[in-house]
Coordinates of C-alpha atoms and ligand atoms in Angstrom, one line a residue:
M1 CA -75.8 -153.8 -58.7
E2 CA -72.3 -155.0 -59.6
N3 CA -70.1 -152.6 -61.4
K4 CA -69.1 -153.7 -64.9
R5 CA -65.3 -153.7 -64.7
K6 CA -63.2 -152.9 -67.7
V7 CA -61.4 -156.0 -69.0
L8 CA -58.1 -155.7 -70.9
M9 CA -57.7 -158.2 -73.7
Q10 CA -59.7 -160.8 -71.9
K11 CA -56.8 -161.2 -69.5
Y12 CA -57.0 -158.5 -66.8
E13 CA -59.9 -157.0 -64.9
F14 CA -59.3 -153.4 -64.0
G15 CA -59.8 -152.2 -60.5
N16 CA -59.2 -148.9 -58.7
L17 CA -56.9 -146.1 -59.8
L18 CA -53.6 -146.5 -57.8
G19 CA -51.9 -143.4 -58.8
Q20 CA -51.2 -140.9 -61.4
G21 CA -47.5 -140.9 -62.4
N22 CA -45.4 -139.1 -64.8
F23 CA -46.4 -141.6 -67.5
G24 CA -50.0 -141.8 -67.1
K25 CA -52.4 -143.6 -64.8
V26 CA -51.7 -146.8 -62.8
Y27 CA -54.5 -149.1 -62.0
Y28 CA -55.0 -152.1 -59.8
A29 CA -56.0 -155.1 -61.8
K30 CA -56.4 -158.8 -61.4
S31 CA -55.4 -161.6 -63.8
I32 CA -58.6 -163.3 -64.9
G33 CA -56.8 -166.7 -65.2
T34 CA -54.6 -166.8 -62.1
K35 CA -56.4 -164.2 -59.9
Q36 CA -53.0 -162.7 -59.3
S37 CA -53.0 -159.0 -58.3
V38 CA -51.1 -156.7 -60.7
A39 CA -50.7 -153.0 -61.4
I40 CA -51.2 -151.8 -64.9
K41 CA -49.7 -148.6 -66.1
V42 CA -51.5 -147.1 -69.1
I43 CA -49.6 -144.8 -71.4
E44 CA -50.9 -142.9 -74.5
K45 CA -48.8 -143.8 -77.5
E46 CA -49.4 -140.3 -78.8
M47 CA -47.6 -138.9 -75.8
V48 CA -44.6 -141.0 -76.5
R49 CA -44.6 -140.0 -80.1
K50 CA -45.1 -136.4 -79.3
V51 CA -41.9 -136.2 -77.2
G52 CA -40.0 -138.1 -79.9
M53 CA -39.2 -141.1 -77.7
V54 CA -40.4 -144.1 -79.5
D55 CA -37.1 -145.7 -80.0
Q56 CA -36.0 -145.0 -76.4
T57 CA -39.3 -146.5 -75.1
K58 CA -38.6 -149.6 -77.1
T59 CA -35.2 -149.9 -75.5
E60 CA -36.7 -149.3 -72.1
I61 CA -39.2 -152.0 -72.5
S62 CA -36.5 -154.4 -73.5
S63 CA -34.3 -153.5 -70.6
M64 CA -37.1 -153.7 -68.1
S65 CA -37.7 -157.3 -69.1
L66 CA -34.1 -158.0 -68.4
V67 CA -34.1 -157.1 -64.8
K68 CA -35.6 -159.4 -62.2
H69 CA -34.6 -158.9 -58.6
P70 CA -36.4 -159.1 -55.3
N71 CA -36.1 -155.3 -54.9
I72 CA -37.2 -154.4 -58.4
L73 CA -40.8 -154.2 -59.4
E74 CA -41.2 -156.9 -62.0
L75 CA -42.6 -156.1 -65.4
Y76 CA -44.8 -159.1 -66.3
E77 CA -45.8 -158.1 -69.8
V78 CA -46.5 -155.2 -72.1
L79 CA -49.7 -155.1 -74.1
A80 CA -50.7 -152.5 -76.7
S81 CA -53.9 -151.4 -78.3
K82 CA -54.2 -148.9 -81.1
N83 CA -53.6 -145.9 -78.9
K84 CA -52.3 -147.2 -75.6
I85 CA -49.5 -149.1 -74.1
Y86 CA -50.2 -151.2 -71.0
Y87 CA -47.4 -152.2 -68.7
V88 CA -48.5 -155.1 -66.5
M89 CA -46.4 -155.0 -63.4
E90 CA -46.0 -156.6 -60.0
Y91 CA -48.4 -155.0 -57.5
A92 CA -46.8 -153.3 -54.6
D93 CA -49.5 -152.8 -52.0
G94 CA -47.5 -151.1 -49.3
G95 CA -47.6 -147.8 -51.1
E96 CA -44.7 -145.4 -51.6
L97 CA -41.8 -145.5 -49.2
F98 CA -42.0 -141.7 -48.9
N99 CA -45.4 -141.9 -47.3
E100 CA -43.4 -143.3 -44.4
V101 CA -41.0 -140.4 -44.4
A102 CA -43.8 -137.9 -44.6
K103 CA -44.9 -139.3 -41.2
G104 CA -41.5 -138.4 -39.8
K105 CA -37.8 -139.1 -40.4
L106 CA -36.9 -142.8 -40.1
R107 CA -34.7 -144.4 -37.5
E108 CA -31.2 -145.1 -38.6
D109 CA -31.7 -148.9 -38.8
M110 CA -34.8 -148.6 -40.9
A111 CA -33.2 -146.1 -43.2
R112 CA -30.3 -148.5 -43.6
K113 CA -32.5 -151.4 -44.3
Y114 CA -34.2 -149.5 -47.2
F115 CA -30.9 -148.1 -48.4
Q116 CA -29.4 -151.6 -48.5
Q117 CA -32.3 -152.9 -50.6
L118 CA -32.0 -149.9 -52.9
I119 CA -28.3 -150.4 -53.4
S120 CA -28.9 -154.0 -54.0
A121 CA -31.4 -153.3 -56.7
V122 CA -29.3 -150.6 -58.3
E123 CA -26.2 -152.8 -58.3
F124 CA -28.1 -155.6 -59.9
C125 CA -29.4 -153.3 -62.7
H126 CA -25.9 -151.9 -63.3
S127 CA -24.6 -155.5 -63.7
R128 CA -27.1 -155.8 -66.5
G129 CA -26.1 -152.6 -68.0
V130 CA -29.3 -150.8 -67.0
Y131 CA -29.1 -147.4 -65.4
H132 CA -32.0 -145.9 -63.8
R133 CA -30.9 -142.2 -63.7
D134 CA -34.2 -141.2 -62.2
L135 CA -34.1 -142.7 -58.7
K136 CA -36.5 -140.7 -56.7
P137 CA -39.1 -141.2 -54.0
E138 CA -42.0 -141.9 -56.3
N139 CA -40.1 -144.8 -57.7
L140 CA -39.7 -146.5 -54.3
L141 CA -42.6 -148.7 -53.4
L142 CA -43.2 -151.2 -50.7
D143 CA -44.9 -154.5 -50.9
D144 CA -47.1 -155.9 -48.2
N145 CA -44.0 -157.3 -46.3
G146 CA -42.4 -153.8 -46.3
T147 CA -39.8 -154.9 -48.9
L148 CA -38.6 -152.1 -51.1
K149 CA -39.5 -152.4 -54.7
V150 CA -37.8 -150.0 -57.1
S151 CA -40.1 -149.1 -60.0
D152 CA -39.6 -147.7 -63.4
F153 CA -36.1 -149.2 -63.9
G154 CA -35.7 -148.2 -67.5
L155 CA -39.3 -147.0 -68.0
S156 CA -38.3 -143.7 -66.7
A157 CA -37.6 -142.5 -70.2
L158 CA -41.2 -141.4 -70.6
G159 CA -40.9 -138.5 -68.2
V160 CA -43.8 -136.6 -69.3
S161 CA -47.5 -137.1 -69.6
K162 CA -50.3 -135.0 -70.7
H163 CA -53.2 -134.5 -68.4
Q164 CA -56.8 -134.1 -69.5
D165 CA -56.3 -130.4 -69.2
G166 CA -53.6 -130.7 -71.8
L167 CA -50.9 -129.7 -69.4
L168 CA -47.8 -131.7 -68.8
H169 CA -47.3 -133.3 -65.5
T170 CA -43.9 -131.9 -65.2
T171 CA -44.9 -128.8 -63.3
C172 CA -41.2 -128.2 -62.7
G173 CA -40.1 -128.1 -59.2
T174 CA -36.7 -129.4 -58.6
P175 CA -33.9 -131.5 -59.9
A176 CA -33.4 -132.5 -56.3
Y177 CA -32.2 -136.0 -56.8
V178 CA -30.2 -135.6 -60.0
A179 CA -26.4 -135.7 -59.9
P180 CA -24.5 -132.5 -60.8
E181 CA -22.9 -134.0 -63.8
V182 CA -26.3 -135.0 -65.2
I183 CA -27.5 -131.4 -64.8
N184 CA -24.3 -130.0 -66.3
Q185 CA -24.4 -132.6 -69.1
K186 CA -20.7 -133.1 -69.1
G187 CA -21.4 -136.6 -70.3
Y188 CA -21.9 -138.8 -67.4
D189 CA -21.5 -142.3 -66.0
G190 CA -24.9 -143.7 -65.3
A191 CA -23.7 -145.8 -62.4
K192 CA -22.2 -142.9 -60.6
A193 CA -25.3 -140.8 -61.3
D194 CA -27.5 -143.4 -59.7
I195 CA -25.3 -143.6 -56.6
W196 CA -25.7 -139.8 -56.1
S197 CA -29.5 -140.2 -56.2
C198 CA -29.3 -143.0 -53.7
G199 CA -27.3 -140.7 -51.4
V200 CA -30.0 -138.0 -51.7
I201 CA -32.6 -140.6 -50.9
L202 CA -30.7 -141.8 -47.8
F203 CA -30.3 -138.3 -46.6
V204 CA -34.1 -137.7 -47.0
L205 CA -34.9 -140.9 -45.2
L206 CA -32.8 -139.9 -42.2
A207 CA -33.4 -136.2 -42.2
G208 CA -37.1 -135.9 -43.3
Y209 CA -36.1 -133.2 -45.8
L210 CA -34.0 -132.7 -48.9
P211 CA -30.3 -131.9 -48.8
F212 CA -30.6 -129.4 -51.7
R213 CA -33.5 -127.1 -51.4
D214 CA -34.3 -123.9 -53.1
S215 CA -37.5 -122.6 -54.7
N216 CA -35.3 -121.2 -57.5
L217 CA -34.2 -123.8 -60.0
F218 CA -30.9 -122.0 -60.7
E219 CA -30.0 -121.7 -57.1
M220 CA -30.8 -125.4 -56.7
Y221 CA -28.4 -126.2 -59.5
K222 CA -25.7 -124.2 -57.9
K223 CA -26.2 -126.0 -54.6
I224 CA -26.1 -129.4 -56.2
S225 CA -23.1 -128.6 -58.3
T226 CA -21.1 -127.6 -55.3
A227 CA -22.6 -130.2 -53.0
D228 CA -23.8 -127.3 -50.8
Y229 CA -25.7 -129.0 -48.0
R230 CA -25.5 -129.5 -44.2
F231 CA -26.0 -132.6 -42.1
P232 CA -28.6 -132.3 -39.4
S233 CA -27.2 -132.7 -35.9
W234 CA -28.8 -136.1 -35.4
F235 CA -26.9 -137.8 -38.2
S236 CA -24.3 -140.3 -36.7
P237 CA -20.6 -139.7 -37.6
D238 CA -20.6 -142.9 -39.6
V239 CA -23.5 -142.0 -41.8
T240 CA -22.1 -138.5 -42.2
K241 CA -18.8 -139.9 -43.4
L242 CA -20.5 -142.3 -45.9
L243 CA -22.9 -139.6 -47.2
S244 CA -19.9 -137.2 -47.8
K245 CA -18.4 -139.9 -50.0
I246 CA -21.6 -140.4 -52.0
L247 CA -22.7 -136.7 -52.3
N248 CA -19.3 -135.8 -53.9
P249 CA -19.9 -133.6 -56.9
N250 CA -17.0 -135.1 -58.7
P251 CA -18.3 -138.4 -60.2
K252 CA -14.7 -139.7 -60.6
S253 CA -13.9 -139.6 -56.9
R254 CA -17.5 -140.4 -55.8
I255 CA -17.7 -143.7 -54.0
S256 CA -18.5 -146.7 -56.2
I257 CA -21.1 -149.4 -55.3
A258 CA -18.3 -152.0 -54.8
K259 CA -16.6 -149.7 -52.3
L260 CA -19.8 -148.6 -50.7
K261 CA -20.6 -152.2 -49.9
T262 CA -17.5 -152.5 -47.8
N263 CA -18.5 -149.5 -45.7
S264 CA -19.1 -150.6 -42.1
W265 CA -22.2 -148.5 -41.6
F266 CA -23.7 -150.0 -44.8
K267 CA -22.7 -153.5 -44.0
K268 CA -24.5 -153.7 -40.7
G269 CA -27.1 -156.5 -40.9
F270 CA -26.8 -156.6 -44.7
K271 CA -28.1 -159.7 -46.2
S272 CA -26.9 -160.0 -49.8
K273 CA -29.6 -161.7 -51.8
S274 CA -28.5 -164.2 -54.4
L275 CA -28.5 -162.2 -57.5
E276 CA -28.8 -165.0 -59.9
K277 CA -29.4 -163.9 -63.4
T278 CA -32.8 -164.9 -64.6
S279 CA -32.6 -167.0 -67.7
E280 CA -34.0 -165.0 -70.6
Q281 CA -36.5 -167.7 -71.4
D282 CA -38.2 -167.1 -68.1
L283 CA -39.0 -163.6 -68.9
P284 CA -41.8 -162.2 -70.9
R285 CA -40.2 -160.8 -73.9
A286 CA -41.8 -157.6 -74.8
D287 CA -42.2 -157.3 -78.5
T288 CA -41.6 -153.6 -78.9
D289 CA -42.5 -153.7 -82.6
V290 CA -45.9 -155.0 -81.6
V291 CA -46.2 -152.2 -79.1
F292 CA -45.6 -149.4 -81.5
G293 CA -46.1 -151.0 -84.9
S294 CA -43.5 -150.7 -87.6
E295 CA -44.6 -147.1 -88.5
A296 CA -43.4 -146.1 -85.1
N297 CA -40.0 -144.9 -86.2
T298 CA -38.5 -141.7 -84.9
A299 CA -37.9 -140.8 -88.5
A300 CA -41.7 -140.3 -88.7
F301 CA -41.5 -137.6 -86.2
E302 CA -40.1 -134.2 -86.5
T303 CA -36.6 -133.9 -85.2
M304 CA -35.2 -130.5 -84.7
N305 CA -31.6 -129.5 -84.7
P306 CA -30.8 -128.6 -81.1
K307 CA -28.4 -125.8 -80.5
D308 CA -25.2 -127.6 -79.5
N309 CA -24.5 -125.7 -76.4
L310 CA -28.0 -125.9 -74.8
P311 CA -28.1 -127.5 -71.4
K312 CA -29.5 -130.9 -72.3
L313 CA -31.9 -132.6 -70.0
N314 CA -32.8 -136.0 -71.0
A315 CA -36.1 -137.6 -70.3
F316 CA -34.9 -139.0 -67.1
D317 CA -34.2 -135.5 -66.0
I318 CA -37.6 -134.3 -67.0
I319 CA -39.1 -136.5 -64.4
S320 CA -36.6 -135.3 -61.9
L321 CA -38.0 -131.9 -62.5
S322 CA -41.5 -133.1 -61.8
S323 CA -43.5 -131.8 -58.9
G324 CA -44.2 -135.2 -57.7
L325 CA -40.8 -135.5 -56.1
D326 CA -40.5 -132.0 -54.8
L327 CA -40.6 -133.0 -51.2
S328 CA -39.8 -129.5 -50.1
G329 CA -43.5 -128.8 -49.9
L330 CA -43.9 -131.5 -47.4
F331 CA -41.3 -130.3 -45.1
T332 CA -40.9 -126.5 -45.6
E333 CA -43.2 -123.7 -46.4
T334 CA -43.4 -123.2 -50.2
K335 CA -42.5 -119.7 -51.3
E336 CA -44.2 -118.1 -54.2
K337 CA -42.6 -119.4 -57.4
K338 CA -40.5 -116.7 -59.2
E339 CA -40.1 -118.6 -62.4
V340 CA -42.5 -119.4 -65.2
Q341 CA -42.0 -122.3 -67.5
F342 CA -43.4 -123.7 -70.7
T343 CA -42.7 -126.5 -73.0
S344 CA -42.4 -126.2 -76.7
V345 CA -42.0 -128.5 -79.7
H346 CA -40.4 -125.7 -81.8
S347 CA -36.7 -125.8 -82.5
A348 CA -34.3 -124.1 -80.1
S349 CA -33.5 -121.5 -82.6
A350 CA -37.2 -120.7 -83.3
I351 CA -37.8 -120.4 -79.5
T352 CA -34.7 -118.1 -79.2
S353 CA -35.7 -115.8 -82.0
K354 CA -39.3 -115.6 -80.7
L355 CA -38.0 -114.6 -77.2
K356 CA -35.7 -112.0 -78.9
D357 CA -38.6 -110.6 -80.9
I358 CA -40.7 -110.2 -77.8
A359 CA -37.9 -108.6 -76.0
Q360 CA -37.4 -106.1 -78.8
Q361 CA -41.1 -105.3 -79.0
L362 CA -41.2 -104.6 -75.3
K363 CA -38.1 -102.4 -75.6
F364 CA -35.8 -104.7 -73.6
K365 CA -32.1 -104.8 -74.4
I366 CA -30.4 -108.2 -74.9
K367 CA -27.6 -108.3 -72.4
T368 CA -26.2 -111.8 -73.0
E369 CA -27.0 -114.8 -75.0
V370 CA -24.9 -117.9 -74.2
G371 CA -25.7 -121.6 -74.1
G372 CA -29.4 -121.3 -74.3
V373 CA -29.5 -118.5 -71.7
L374 CA -30.9 -115.1 -72.7
K375 CA -30.6 -112.2 -70.3
I376 CA -32.7 -109.2 -71.2
E377 CA -33.0 -105.9 -69.4
K378 CA -35.2 -102.8 -69.7
P379 CA -33.4 -99.6 -69.0
S380 CA -34.5 -98.3 -65.6
R381 CA -36.7 -95.3 -65.2
G382 CA -36.1 -93.0 -62.2
R383 CA -35.0 -94.6 -59.0
K384 CA -36.4 -98.0 -59.7
S385 CA -34.0 -100.8 -60.5
A386 CA -34.0 -102.0 -64.1
L387 CA -36.4 -104.8 -64.9
A388 CA -34.3 -107.7 -66.0
I389 CA -35.4 -111.2 -67.0
D390 CA -33.4 -114.4 -67.5
M391 CA -34.7 -116.9 -70.0
E392 CA -33.3 -120.3 -70.3
I393 CA -34.0 -123.1 -72.8
F394 CA -33.5 -126.7 -71.8
E395 CA -33.5 -129.5 -74.3
L396 CA -35.7 -132.3 -73.0
T397 CA -35.5 -134.4 -76.1
P398 CA -34.3 -133.4 -79.5
S399 CA -37.8 -132.2 -80.4
F400 CA -39.0 -131.0 -77.0
Y401 CA -37.9 -128.0 -75.0
L402 CA -38.5 -126.5 -71.6
V403 CA -38.2 -122.7 -71.3
E404 CA -37.8 -121.1 -68.0
M405 CA -38.2 -117.3 -67.4
K406 CA -37.6 -115.5 -64.2
K407 CA -37.2 -111.9 -63.1
S408 CA -33.6 -111.3 -61.9
S409 CA -34.2 -107.7 -60.9
G410 CA -36.8 -104.9 -61.0
D411 CA -40.3 -104.4 -59.9
S412 CA -42.3 -107.6 -59.3
L413 CA -45.6 -106.0 -60.1
E414 CA -44.4 -104.6 -63.4
Y415 CA -43.0 -108.0 -64.3
K416 CA -46.2 -109.8 -63.4
R417 CA -48.3 -107.4 -65.4
M418 CA -46.0 -107.7 -68.4
L419 CA -45.9 -111.4 -68.2
Q420 CA -49.6 -111.7 -68.1
E421 CA -50.5 -109.0 -70.6
D422 CA -47.6 -109.1 -73.1
I423 CA -45.2 -112.0 -72.8
R424 CA -47.6 -114.9 -72.4
P425 CA -50.0 -113.9 -75.2
A426 CA -47.0 -113.3 -77.5
L427 CA -45.6 -116.7 -76.8
E428 CA -48.8 -118.6 -77.5
D429 CA -47.9 -119.9 -80.9
I430 CA -44.7 -121.6 -79.8
V431 CA -46.0 -122.9 -76.4
W432 CA -47.0 -126.5 -76.2
S433 CA -48.1 -126.2 -72.6
W434 CA -47.5 -123.9 -69.7
Q435 CA -46.2 -125.6 -66.6
Ligands
AMP501 P1 -45.6 -144.0 -61.5 O1 -46.1 -143.7 -62.8 O2 -44.7 -145.2 -61.5 O3 -44.9 -142.9 -60.8 O4 -46.8 -144.4 -60.6 C1 -47.7 -143.5 -60.1 C2 -48.2 -144.0 -58.7 O5 -49.0 -145.2 -58.9 C3 -47.1 -144.4 -57.8 O6 -46.6 -143.3 -57.1 C4 -47.8 -145.4 -56.9 O7 -48.5 -144.7 -55.9 C5 -48.7 -146.1 -57.8 N1 -48.1 -147.3 -58.4 C6 -47.3 -147.3 -59.5 N2 -46.9 -148.6 -59.7 C7 -47.5 -149.4 -58.7 C8 -47.4 -150.8 -58.4 N3 -46.8 -151.6 -59.2 N4 -48.1 -151.2 -57.4 C9 -48.8 -150.3 -56.6 N5 -48.9 -149.0 -56.8 C10 -48.2 -148.5 -57.9

């Protein structure tokens, strides 16, 4: 008996699930009229609202329809029902580029070919004023000819999605691909930040593992900020030289795309595609008001006053924290995670005062409280070192926060017990989801 396939707005017939991304599910589908294969990303509107990103999403949809390039996954159209948004995109049936890397590091000429395509896509987007800021393996797909297709240019804003179990997909792992200035929120140049991520990607293609690895988020930040990494012995001197210019923690002196394109390693065999601007009439114009309806105004959603000096992660960064791109698990043994994280839709000050209350109840002393970081310590008993916990609040969006707690010293068993029996239950009323 033939399966009854779901049909979207009498236009597309849904097929298999292709993947579960940070946004929601992606399905294979076929256009009923033209029989063309497409991929449809389905996003819950509620999710977008919940993280307070309606306006940003509208911008993203508009910017996505502005970029048309052989190495950028094309957005054909955006459809919306009462509760869902459907992104109808070009179908890339070669899978993710990083499936290739998972099989083993790439030969230099292959890595260069993909890197050239990546830079070509990124340069094109920058010329249109669109910055990805979330370049990472999941966003690099291949079509059936093995051509690289960068996905989510612009769409990346919706970095989180709620699973059926109510948990966010951002089971934080690592900001592995994010430039240091993005993490430090010094105000950054999107172009330079994208170049950094391209450098990390090139490193991974050639090495088979990440340049910055640490199971601890704070240690990872440190390594990224100081560009603390080492080249494997098999990297050629030319690529080593180029990567040192890209993975420069100072965005001002980091190589630009224009300069990179003159580099002799990069130029080898590079075929610059004609990057003609697509005339705007050719493009499906996504009517963002149709997508969200006029009620979809950020004003309709609660916005909290973030504490000014909190480390701000934008939505692009949230995705960079997602487990999906934590390749370290692929290449190294994963250690037990020391940190515990949860998200909250309460204000930063409400979260801080809750954390302080709990600390007080559990007889901890507050050692420091700066820039969203709260360090608490319980006076030591006997010879045991004092139990100390670091708590850090990250702003994901103005109304959505990530809190990370980790033991900095003391007995692990005592910490685990306290976390389980005292801290977690006490936090329940401010937690949106545990990671
Ligand atoms: P994303 O939400 O973009 O991270 O997508 C989740 C997963 O779905 C990806 O990692 C791919 O495996 C798959 N996928 C997304 N978009 C496409 C596409 N246009 N063609 C084929 N597979 C896709």
